[in-house]
Short mmCIF file of N, CA and C in Angstrom, two decimals:
data_model
loop_
_atom_site.label_atom_id
_atom_site.label_comp_id
_atom_site.label_asym_id
_atom_site.label_seq_id
_atom_site.Cartn_x
_atom_site.Cartn_y
_atom_site.Cartn_z
N MET A 12 34.54 -28.17 -48.11
CA MET A 12 34.27 -27.70 -46.63
C MET A 12 33.22 -28.66 -45.64
N ASP A 13 33.58 -29.16 -44.57
CA ASP A 13 32.48 -29.74 -44.02
C ASP A 13 31.50 -28.83 -43.42
N LYS A 14 30.34 -29.81 -43.14
CA LYS A 14 29.29 -29.11 -42.42
C LYS A 14 29.37 -27.82 -41.37
N LYS A 15 30.22 -28.30 -40.72
CA LYS A 15 30.95 -27.34 -39.32
C LYS A 15 31.18 -26.32 -39.42
N ALA A 16 32.04 -26.29 -40.46
CA ALA A 16 33.01 -25.12 -41.09
C ALA A 16 32.12 -24.53 -41.95
N LYS A 17 31.33 -25.08 -42.43
CA LYS A 17 30.14 -24.00 -43.16
C LYS A 17 29.32 -23.33 -41.96
N ASP A 18 28.47 -24.30 -41.41
CA ASP A 18 28.03 -23.20 -40.13
C ASP A 18 29.29 -22.38 -39.18
N ARG A 19 30.21 -22.18 -39.11
CA ARG A 19 30.92 -21.45 -38.46
C ARG A 19 31.01 -20.11 -39.52
N THR A 20 31.08 -20.25 -40.75
CA THR A 20 31.41 -19.03 -41.72
C THR A 20 30.26 -18.55 -41.60
N GLY A 21 29.05 -18.97 -41.12
CA GLY A 21 27.53 -18.50 -41.77
C GLY A 21 27.04 -19.14 -43.16
N TYR A 22 27.76 -19.35 -43.93
CA TYR A 22 27.56 -20.03 -44.89
C TYR A 22 26.52 -20.83 -45.19
N HIS A 23 25.01 -20.73 -45.23
CA HIS A 23 24.28 -21.48 -45.15
C HIS A 23 23.69 -22.78 -46.29
N SER A 24 23.93 -23.82 -45.83
CA SER A 24 24.48 -25.05 -46.89
C SER A 24 22.67 -25.73 -47.02
N GLY A 25 21.83 -25.37 -46.56
CA GLY A 25 20.28 -26.19 -46.97
C GLY A 25 20.05 -25.46 -48.70
N SER A 26 18.75 -26.22 -48.94
CA SER A 26 18.74 -26.19 -50.05
C SER A 26 17.51 -24.89 -50.13
N LYS A 27 16.96 -24.52 -49.05
CA LYS A 27 16.33 -22.60 -49.17
C LYS A 27 17.30 -21.74 -49.19
N GLY A 28 16.92 -20.22 -49.69
CA GLY A 28 17.75 -19.31 -49.86
C GLY A 28 18.03 -18.82 -48.02
N ALA A 29 18.81 -17.79 -48.36
CA ALA A 29 19.14 -16.77 -46.93
C ALA A 29 20.05 -15.59 -47.21
N ILE A 30 19.54 -14.62 -46.57
CA ILE A 30 20.17 -13.45 -46.38
C ILE A 30 21.22 -13.33 -45.42
N HIS A 31 22.31 -13.11 -45.55
CA HIS A 31 23.30 -12.51 -44.72
C HIS A 31 23.61 -10.82 -44.60
N ILE A 32 23.58 -10.38 -43.59
CA ILE A 32 23.19 -8.80 -43.89
C ILE A 32 24.77 -8.93 -43.16
N VAL A 33 25.77 -8.22 -44.13
CA VAL A 33 27.28 -8.56 -43.76
C VAL A 33 27.46 -6.98 -43.47
N GLY A 34 27.96 -6.78 -41.95
CA GLY A 34 28.92 -5.25 -41.91
C GLY A 34 30.36 -5.54 -42.12
N ILE A 35 30.58 -4.53 -42.97
CA ILE A 35 31.87 -4.25 -43.39
C ILE A 35 33.03 -3.34 -42.73
N GLY A 36 32.52 -3.12 -41.67
CA GLY A 36 32.91 -1.92 -40.20
C GLY A 36 33.08 -0.63 -41.65
N PRO A 37 34.24 0.22 -41.14
CA PRO A 37 34.25 1.19 -41.54
C PRO A 37 34.44 1.49 -43.16
N GLY A 38 35.18 0.25 -43.84
CA GLY A 38 35.45 0.02 -44.59
C GLY A 38 36.46 -0.51 -45.32
N GLY A 39 36.89 -1.13 -46.58
CA GLY A 39 38.27 -2.18 -46.06
C GLY A 39 38.62 -3.29 -46.22
N LEU A 40 39.22 -4.00 -46.72
CA LEU A 40 38.84 -5.27 -46.35
C LEU A 40 39.70 -5.82 -45.09
N GLU A 41 40.57 -4.75 -44.65
CA GLU A 41 41.54 -5.25 -43.25
C GLU A 41 40.32 -5.23 -42.52
N HIS A 42 38.76 -4.22 -42.11
CA HIS A 42 38.06 -4.33 -41.25
C HIS A 42 36.82 -5.48 -41.17
N LEU A 43 37.02 -6.48 -42.22
CA LEU A 43 36.19 -7.52 -42.45
C LEU A 43 36.84 -8.77 -41.18
N THR A 44 36.07 -9.32 -40.47
CA THR A 44 35.78 -10.41 -40.02
C THR A 44 36.23 -11.87 -40.59
N PHE A 45 36.78 -12.73 -40.28
CA PHE A 45 36.97 -13.96 -40.94
C PHE A 45 35.58 -14.32 -41.58
N LYS A 46 34.75 -14.07 -40.59
CA LYS A 46 33.28 -14.90 -40.72
C LYS A 46 32.46 -13.82 -42.28
N ALA A 47 32.55 -12.55 -41.70
CA ALA A 47 32.32 -11.89 -42.79
C ALA A 47 32.45 -12.43 -44.46
N ARG A 48 34.09 -12.17 -44.25
CA ARG A 48 34.71 -12.46 -45.59
C ARG A 48 34.41 -13.92 -46.27
N LYS A 49 34.32 -14.66 -45.57
CA LYS A 49 33.35 -16.29 -45.83
C LYS A 49 32.34 -16.01 -46.29
N THR A 50 31.58 -15.12 -45.67
CA THR A 50 30.01 -14.99 -46.24
C THR A 50 30.10 -14.90 -47.54
N LEU A 51 30.77 -13.56 -47.74
CA LEU A 51 30.94 -13.32 -49.10
C LEU A 51 31.19 -14.12 -50.23
N GLU A 52 32.31 -14.90 -49.74
CA GLU A 52 32.68 -15.80 -50.61
C GLU A 52 31.76 -16.68 -51.23
N GLY A 53 30.90 -17.07 -49.98
CA GLY A 53 30.31 -18.20 -50.09
C GLY A 53 28.97 -18.13 -50.66
N CYS A 54 28.47 -16.66 -50.80
CA CYS A 54 26.98 -16.07 -51.18
C CYS A 54 26.96 -16.44 -52.47
N ASP A 55 25.92 -16.63 -53.13
CA ASP A 55 25.32 -15.83 -54.52
C ASP A 55 25.37 -15.49 -55.57
N VAL A 56 24.75 -14.51 -54.80
CA VAL A 56 24.32 -12.75 -54.65
C VAL A 56 24.96 -11.78 -54.05
N ILE A 57 25.78 -10.96 -54.77
CA ILE A 57 25.77 -9.67 -53.18
C ILE A 57 25.28 -8.59 -53.42
N VAL A 58 24.56 -7.78 -52.72
CA VAL A 58 23.36 -6.49 -53.00
C VAL A 58 23.74 -5.62 -52.01
N GLY A 59 23.98 -4.47 -52.46
CA GLY A 59 24.41 -3.25 -51.78
C GLY A 59 24.68 -1.88 -52.44
N TYR A 60 24.85 -1.22 -51.54
CA TYR A 60 25.14 0.33 -52.24
C TYR A 60 26.23 0.12 -52.65
N LYS A 61 26.98 1.16 -54.04
CA LYS A 61 27.44 0.44 -54.60
C LYS A 61 29.20 1.18 -54.24
N THR A 62 28.96 2.10 -53.69
CA THR A 62 30.51 2.27 -52.84
C THR A 62 30.79 1.03 -51.99
N TYR A 63 30.04 0.77 -51.16
CA TYR A 63 30.48 -0.48 -50.00
C TYR A 63 30.37 -1.42 -51.21
N VAL A 64 30.09 -2.05 -51.91
CA VAL A 64 30.19 -2.92 -53.15
C VAL A 64 31.79 -3.19 -53.75
N ASP A 65 31.80 -1.87 -53.97
CA ASP A 65 33.29 -1.65 -54.44
C ASP A 65 34.29 -2.01 -53.20
N LEU A 66 34.21 -1.53 -52.37
CA LEU A 66 35.23 -2.25 -51.53
C LEU A 66 35.44 -3.53 -50.94
N VAL A 67 34.60 -4.13 -51.38
CA VAL A 67 34.90 -5.47 -51.38
C VAL A 67 34.65 -6.36 -52.57
N LYS A 68 35.42 -5.97 -53.98
CA LYS A 68 34.93 -6.21 -55.17
C LYS A 68 36.44 -7.35 -55.07
N ASN A 69 37.29 -7.45 -54.50
CA ASN A 69 38.30 -8.35 -55.03
C ASN A 69 37.58 -9.82 -54.17
N LEU A 70 36.54 -9.46 -53.46
CA LEU A 70 35.94 -10.99 -52.77
C LEU A 70 35.05 -11.47 -53.48
N ILE A 71 34.64 -10.62 -54.37
CA ILE A 71 33.24 -10.92 -54.90
C ILE A 71 33.28 -10.78 -56.70
N ARG A 72 34.52 -10.99 -56.93
CA ARG A 72 34.47 -11.33 -58.45
C ARG A 72 33.68 -12.69 -59.24
N GLY A 73 33.16 -12.05 -60.04
CA GLY A 73 32.26 -13.50 -61.04
C GLY A 73 31.10 -13.56 -60.29
N LYS A 74 30.61 -12.81 -59.37
CA LYS A 74 29.47 -12.94 -58.32
C LYS A 74 28.31 -11.96 -59.26
N GLU A 75 27.06 -12.89 -59.24
CA GLU A 75 26.18 -11.72 -59.39
C GLU A 75 25.81 -10.78 -58.74
N VAL A 76 26.04 -9.36 -59.25
CA VAL A 76 25.68 -8.34 -57.66
C VAL A 76 24.93 -7.52 -58.40
N PHE A 77 23.82 -7.47 -57.39
CA PHE A 77 22.82 -6.00 -57.70
C PHE A 77 23.29 -4.87 -56.73
N SER A 78 23.54 -3.81 -57.41
CA SER A 78 24.13 -2.29 -56.65
C SER A 78 23.36 -1.32 -56.96
N THR A 79 22.83 -0.20 -55.74
CA THR A 79 22.20 1.02 -56.22
C THR A 79 23.06 2.24 -55.88
N GLY A 80 22.46 3.54 -55.79
CA GLY A 80 22.91 4.28 -55.53
C GLY A 80 22.07 4.58 -54.17
N MET A 81 22.34 5.83 -53.37
CA MET A 81 22.40 6.52 -52.26
C MET A 81 20.75 6.48 -52.03
N THR A 82 20.17 6.47 -50.73
CA THR A 82 18.73 6.68 -50.88
C THR A 82 17.88 5.46 -51.97
N GLN A 83 18.43 4.10 -52.26
CA GLN A 83 17.95 3.32 -52.47
C GLN A 83 17.78 1.71 -51.93
N GLU A 84 17.99 2.20 -50.29
CA GLU A 84 18.04 1.43 -49.79
C GLU A 84 16.77 0.03 -49.83
N VAL A 85 15.43 0.09 -49.67
CA VAL A 85 14.32 0.09 -49.89
C VAL A 85 14.74 -1.02 -51.29
N ASP A 86 14.62 -0.42 -52.39
CA ASP A 86 14.96 -1.25 -53.17
C ASP A 86 16.04 -2.56 -53.26
N ARG A 87 16.86 -2.03 -52.64
CA ARG A 87 18.11 -3.31 -52.00
C ARG A 87 17.57 -3.85 -51.67
N CYS A 88 17.01 -3.57 -50.45
CA CYS A 88 16.05 -4.94 -49.63
C CYS A 88 15.25 -5.31 -49.84
N GLN A 89 14.53 -4.90 -51.06
CA GLN A 89 13.37 -5.69 -51.65
C GLN A 89 14.42 -6.88 -52.43
N LYS A 90 15.42 -6.48 -53.56
CA LYS A 90 15.76 -7.22 -54.36
C LYS A 90 16.43 -8.36 -53.52
N ALA A 91 16.81 -8.16 -52.32
CA ALA A 91 17.87 -9.46 -52.01
C ALA A 91 16.30 -10.39 -51.00
N ILE A 92 15.40 -9.99 -51.24
CA ILE A 92 14.30 -10.76 -50.30
C ILE A 92 13.95 -11.20 -51.30
N GLU A 93 13.55 -10.53 -52.38
CA GLU A 93 13.17 -11.89 -53.88
C GLU A 93 14.14 -12.58 -53.87
N LEU A 94 15.46 -11.95 -54.32
CA LEU A 94 16.16 -13.77 -54.61
C LEU A 94 16.41 -14.55 -53.72
N ALA A 95 16.33 -14.01 -52.39
CA ALA A 95 16.43 -15.41 -51.18
C ALA A 95 15.39 -16.26 -51.45
N ALA A 96 14.52 -15.46 -51.56
CA ALA A 96 12.86 -16.37 -52.34
C ALA A 96 13.06 -17.20 -53.05
N GLN A 97 14.18 -16.67 -53.82
CA GLN A 97 14.33 -17.78 -55.00
C GLN A 97 15.21 -18.96 -54.77
N GLY A 98 15.28 -18.92 -53.63
CA GLY A 98 16.33 -20.15 -53.17
C GLY A 98 18.41 -19.64 -53.20
N LYS A 99 18.25 -18.19 -53.47
CA LYS A 99 19.68 -18.08 -53.35
C LYS A 99 20.38 -17.48 -52.03
N LYS A 100 21.38 -17.50 -52.01
CA LYS A 100 22.09 -16.84 -50.71
C LYS A 100 22.43 -15.80 -51.30
N VAL A 101 22.57 -14.65 -50.49
CA VAL A 101 22.07 -13.55 -50.44
C VAL A 101 23.25 -12.77 -49.41
N ALA A 102 24.38 -11.98 -49.55
CA ALA A 102 24.79 -10.79 -48.79
C ALA A 102 24.79 -9.62 -49.29
N VAL A 103 23.90 -9.08 -48.38
CA VAL A 103 23.52 -7.75 -48.00
C VAL A 103 24.95 -6.85 -47.39
N VAL A 104 25.41 -6.18 -47.91
CA VAL A 104 26.80 -5.54 -47.58
C VAL A 104 26.48 -4.02 -47.13
N SER A 105 27.11 -4.04 -45.49
CA SER A 105 26.50 -2.96 -44.75
C SER A 105 28.05 -2.16 -44.37
N SER A 106 27.76 -0.82 -43.95
CA SER A 106 29.09 -0.20 -43.56
C SER A 106 28.62 -0.43 -41.57
N GLY A 107 29.35 -0.13 -41.50
CA GLY A 107 29.45 -0.26 -39.99
C GLY A 107 28.67 -1.47 -39.35
N ASP A 108 28.15 -1.12 -38.29
CA ASP A 108 27.31 -2.89 -37.85
C ASP A 108 26.42 -2.78 -38.44
N ALA A 109 26.19 -3.87 -38.67
CA ALA A 109 24.84 -3.83 -40.28
C ALA A 109 23.46 -4.25 -39.01
N GLY A 110 24.11 -4.50 -37.52
CA GLY A 110 22.73 -4.74 -36.62
C GLY A 110 22.01 -3.49 -36.37
N ILE A 111 22.79 -2.26 -35.68
CA ILE A 111 22.20 -1.03 -35.51
C ILE A 111 22.15 -0.30 -36.68
N TYR A 112 23.27 0.22 -37.24
CA TYR A 112 23.22 1.94 -37.97
C TYR A 112 22.76 0.98 -39.97
N GLY A 113 23.20 -0.26 -40.19
CA GLY A 113 22.81 -0.83 -41.16
C GLY A 113 21.52 -1.34 -41.83
N MET A 114 21.45 -2.28 -42.60
CA MET A 114 20.47 -2.69 -43.25
C MET A 114 19.66 -3.82 -42.34
N ALA A 115 20.03 -4.47 -41.52
CA ALA A 115 19.35 -5.33 -41.17
C ALA A 115 17.89 -4.77 -40.35
N GLY A 116 17.26 -3.98 -39.85
CA GLY A 116 16.67 -3.18 -39.63
C GLY A 116 15.58 -3.31 -40.68
N LEU A 117 15.78 -2.60 -41.66
CA LEU A 117 14.70 -2.75 -42.55
C LEU A 117 14.56 -3.79 -43.42
N ILE A 118 15.40 -4.95 -43.48
CA ILE A 118 15.23 -6.27 -43.70
C ILE A 118 14.03 -6.69 -43.03
N TYR A 119 14.49 -6.51 -41.76
CA TYR A 119 13.18 -7.13 -40.54
C TYR A 119 11.94 -6.65 -40.85
N GLU A 120 12.00 -5.35 -41.08
CA GLU A 120 10.56 -4.15 -41.30
C GLU A 120 9.94 -4.93 -42.31
N LEU A 121 10.44 -5.48 -43.33
CA LEU A 121 9.94 -5.75 -44.79
C LEU A 121 9.56 -7.04 -44.85
N MET A 122 10.47 -7.94 -44.11
CA MET A 122 9.89 -9.19 -43.70
C MET A 122 8.81 -9.27 -42.76
N PHE A 123 8.71 -8.86 -42.36
CA PHE A 123 7.41 -8.64 -41.05
C PHE A 123 6.36 -8.02 -41.84
N ASN A 124 6.45 -6.97 -42.61
CA ASN A 124 5.80 -6.03 -43.36
C ASN A 124 4.82 -7.60 -44.35
N ARG A 125 5.66 -8.27 -44.81
CA ARG A 125 5.76 -9.15 -45.98
C ARG A 125 4.60 -10.36 -45.50
N HIS A 126 5.17 -10.61 -44.27
CA HIS A 126 4.70 -12.22 -43.34
C HIS A 126 2.74 -11.78 -42.97
N THR A 127 3.23 -10.42 -42.31
CA THR A 127 1.58 -9.67 -42.02
C THR A 127 0.69 -9.87 -43.21
N ASN A 128 1.37 -9.29 -44.39
CA ASN A 128 0.50 -9.35 -45.37
C ASN A 128 0.21 -10.62 -46.17
N GLU A 129 0.72 -11.01 -45.72
CA GLU A 129 0.37 -12.77 -46.41
C GLU A 129 -0.31 -14.00 -45.65
N GLU A 130 -0.04 -13.53 -44.43
CA GLU A 130 -1.04 -14.63 -43.19
C GLU A 130 -1.89 -13.59 -42.21
N GLY A 131 -2.30 -12.42 -42.52
CA GLY A 131 -3.25 -11.51 -41.92
C GLY A 131 -3.04 -11.85 -40.63
N GLU A 132 -3.62 -12.27 -39.81
CA GLU A 132 -3.27 -12.46 -38.55
C GLU A 132 -2.30 -12.57 -37.69
N LYS A 133 -1.80 -14.00 -38.61
CA LYS A 133 -0.18 -14.60 -37.87
C LYS A 133 0.81 -13.29 -38.08
N ARG A 134 1.18 -12.61 -37.55
CA ARG A 134 1.80 -11.19 -37.40
C ARG A 134 3.57 -11.87 -37.52
N GLY A 135 4.05 -11.83 -38.65
CA GLY A 135 5.79 -12.13 -38.52
C GLY A 135 6.07 -13.83 -37.67
N LYS A 136 5.91 -14.85 -38.70
CA LYS A 136 6.82 -15.61 -37.74
C LYS A 136 7.83 -15.66 -37.55
N GLY A 137 8.74 -14.69 -37.65
CA GLY A 137 10.03 -14.57 -37.22
C GLY A 137 10.67 -15.50 -35.69
N GLU A 138 11.53 -16.49 -35.21
CA GLU A 138 11.73 -16.95 -34.27
C GLU A 138 13.24 -17.29 -34.22
N THR A 139 14.17 -16.69 -33.27
CA THR A 139 15.35 -16.87 -32.81
C THR A 139 15.63 -18.32 -32.72
N GLU A 140 16.41 -19.23 -33.90
CA GLU A 140 16.72 -20.78 -33.91
C GLU A 140 17.64 -20.81 -33.31
N LYS A 141 18.60 -20.50 -33.48
CA LYS A 141 19.98 -20.39 -33.05
C LYS A 141 20.47 -19.31 -32.94
N LYS A 142 21.72 -19.27 -32.09
CA LYS A 142 22.81 -18.22 -32.41
C LYS A 142 24.34 -18.82 -33.28
N ILE A 143 24.96 -18.24 -34.16
CA ILE A 143 26.14 -18.77 -34.94
C ILE A 143 27.00 -17.56 -34.58
N SER A 144 28.18 -17.81 -33.94
CA SER A 144 29.47 -16.71 -33.71
C SER A 144 28.83 -15.51 -32.76
N GLY A 145 27.75 -15.74 -32.08
CA GLY A 145 27.08 -14.47 -31.23
C GLY A 145 25.99 -13.80 -32.07
N SER A 146 26.05 -14.33 -33.23
CA SER A 146 25.40 -13.51 -34.45
C SER A 146 23.88 -14.32 -34.49
N PRO A 147 22.98 -13.46 -34.47
CA PRO A 147 21.57 -13.72 -34.23
C PRO A 147 21.01 -14.53 -35.55
N VAL A 148 20.63 -15.41 -35.88
CA VAL A 148 19.69 -16.29 -37.09
C VAL A 148 18.43 -16.37 -37.12
N HIS A 149 17.62 -15.74 -37.79
CA HIS A 149 15.88 -15.82 -37.75
C HIS A 149 15.58 -16.68 -39.09
N ARG A 150 14.63 -17.57 -38.39
CA ARG A 150 14.05 -18.28 -39.94
C ARG A 150 12.70 -17.84 -40.14
N PHE A 151 12.03 -17.38 -40.98
CA PHE A 151 10.91 -16.89 -41.18
C PHE A 151 10.34 -18.33 -41.87
N SER A 152 9.11 -18.92 -41.08
CA SER A 152 8.76 -19.84 -41.46
C SER A 152 9.11 -20.97 -42.76
N ASP A 153 8.46 -20.02 -43.55
CA ASP A 153 8.00 -20.36 -44.83
C ASP A 153 8.93 -19.98 -45.71
N SER A 154 10.29 -19.48 -45.62
CA SER A 154 11.61 -19.01 -46.76
C SER A 154 12.50 -18.89 -46.30
N PHE A 155 13.23 -18.38 -45.52
CA PHE A 155 14.74 -18.28 -45.87
C PHE A 155 15.29 -17.81 -44.13
N ILE A 156 16.40 -18.20 -44.27
CA ILE A 156 17.38 -17.39 -43.01
C ILE A 156 18.00 -16.44 -43.36
N ILE A 157 17.59 -15.49 -41.77
CA ILE A 157 18.31 -14.62 -41.73
C ILE A 157 19.57 -14.09 -40.92
N GLU A 158 20.42 -13.43 -41.19
CA GLU A 158 21.62 -13.31 -40.52
C GLU A 158 22.60 -12.29 -40.71
N VAL A 159 22.83 -11.71 -38.87
CA VAL A 159 23.22 -10.38 -38.63
C VAL A 159 24.70 -10.81 -39.04
N ILE A 160 25.58 -10.23 -39.82
CA ILE A 160 27.32 -10.52 -39.08
C ILE A 160 28.06 -9.19 -39.22
N PRO A 161 28.68 -8.66 -37.88
CA PRO A 161 28.65 -7.21 -37.47
C PRO A 161 30.13 -7.13 -38.05
N GLY A 162 30.65 -5.84 -38.40
CA GLY A 162 31.74 -5.87 -38.80
C GLY A 162 32.54 -5.56 -37.97
N VAL A 163 34.27 -5.34 -38.11
CA VAL A 163 34.87 -4.93 -36.89
C VAL A 163 35.00 -3.33 -36.99
N PRO A 164 34.88 -3.01 -35.42
CA PRO A 164 34.94 -1.03 -36.00
C PRO A 164 36.37 -0.53 -36.05
N ALA A 165 36.28 0.52 -36.08
CA ALA A 165 37.50 1.54 -36.69
C ALA A 165 38.44 1.50 -35.00
#
């Protein structure tokens, strides 16, 4: 796959890690966008609520998976951040619109807190760098890319 194709699919090819928060819509493979599907296929690790991970199991065979039950959202997001900080490309599976009702808000909150704690007065250096297919891509200056990929509504 050429570099432009990788950029269009949301698969980050740099040496640093990445978190792709992937909306799967209301459930089922038919609600995945092309970009969401390619991102799931291109990531090293899949993180998510067990029920949602099960919905995409045919696309993620052989991948490292970290899934938990209901009410463990913070644990899942912290694990995704930890894995991305190690240089892995992580997909966080979220139902519906990952940016509004899903896991994006919590990931950004945890990253903001992490950078605020680490950098004191330099409160979270997240900056929008570019847009890929309409989804915001953020790079926290010393760590990794975070991208939100919305799902298809029912």
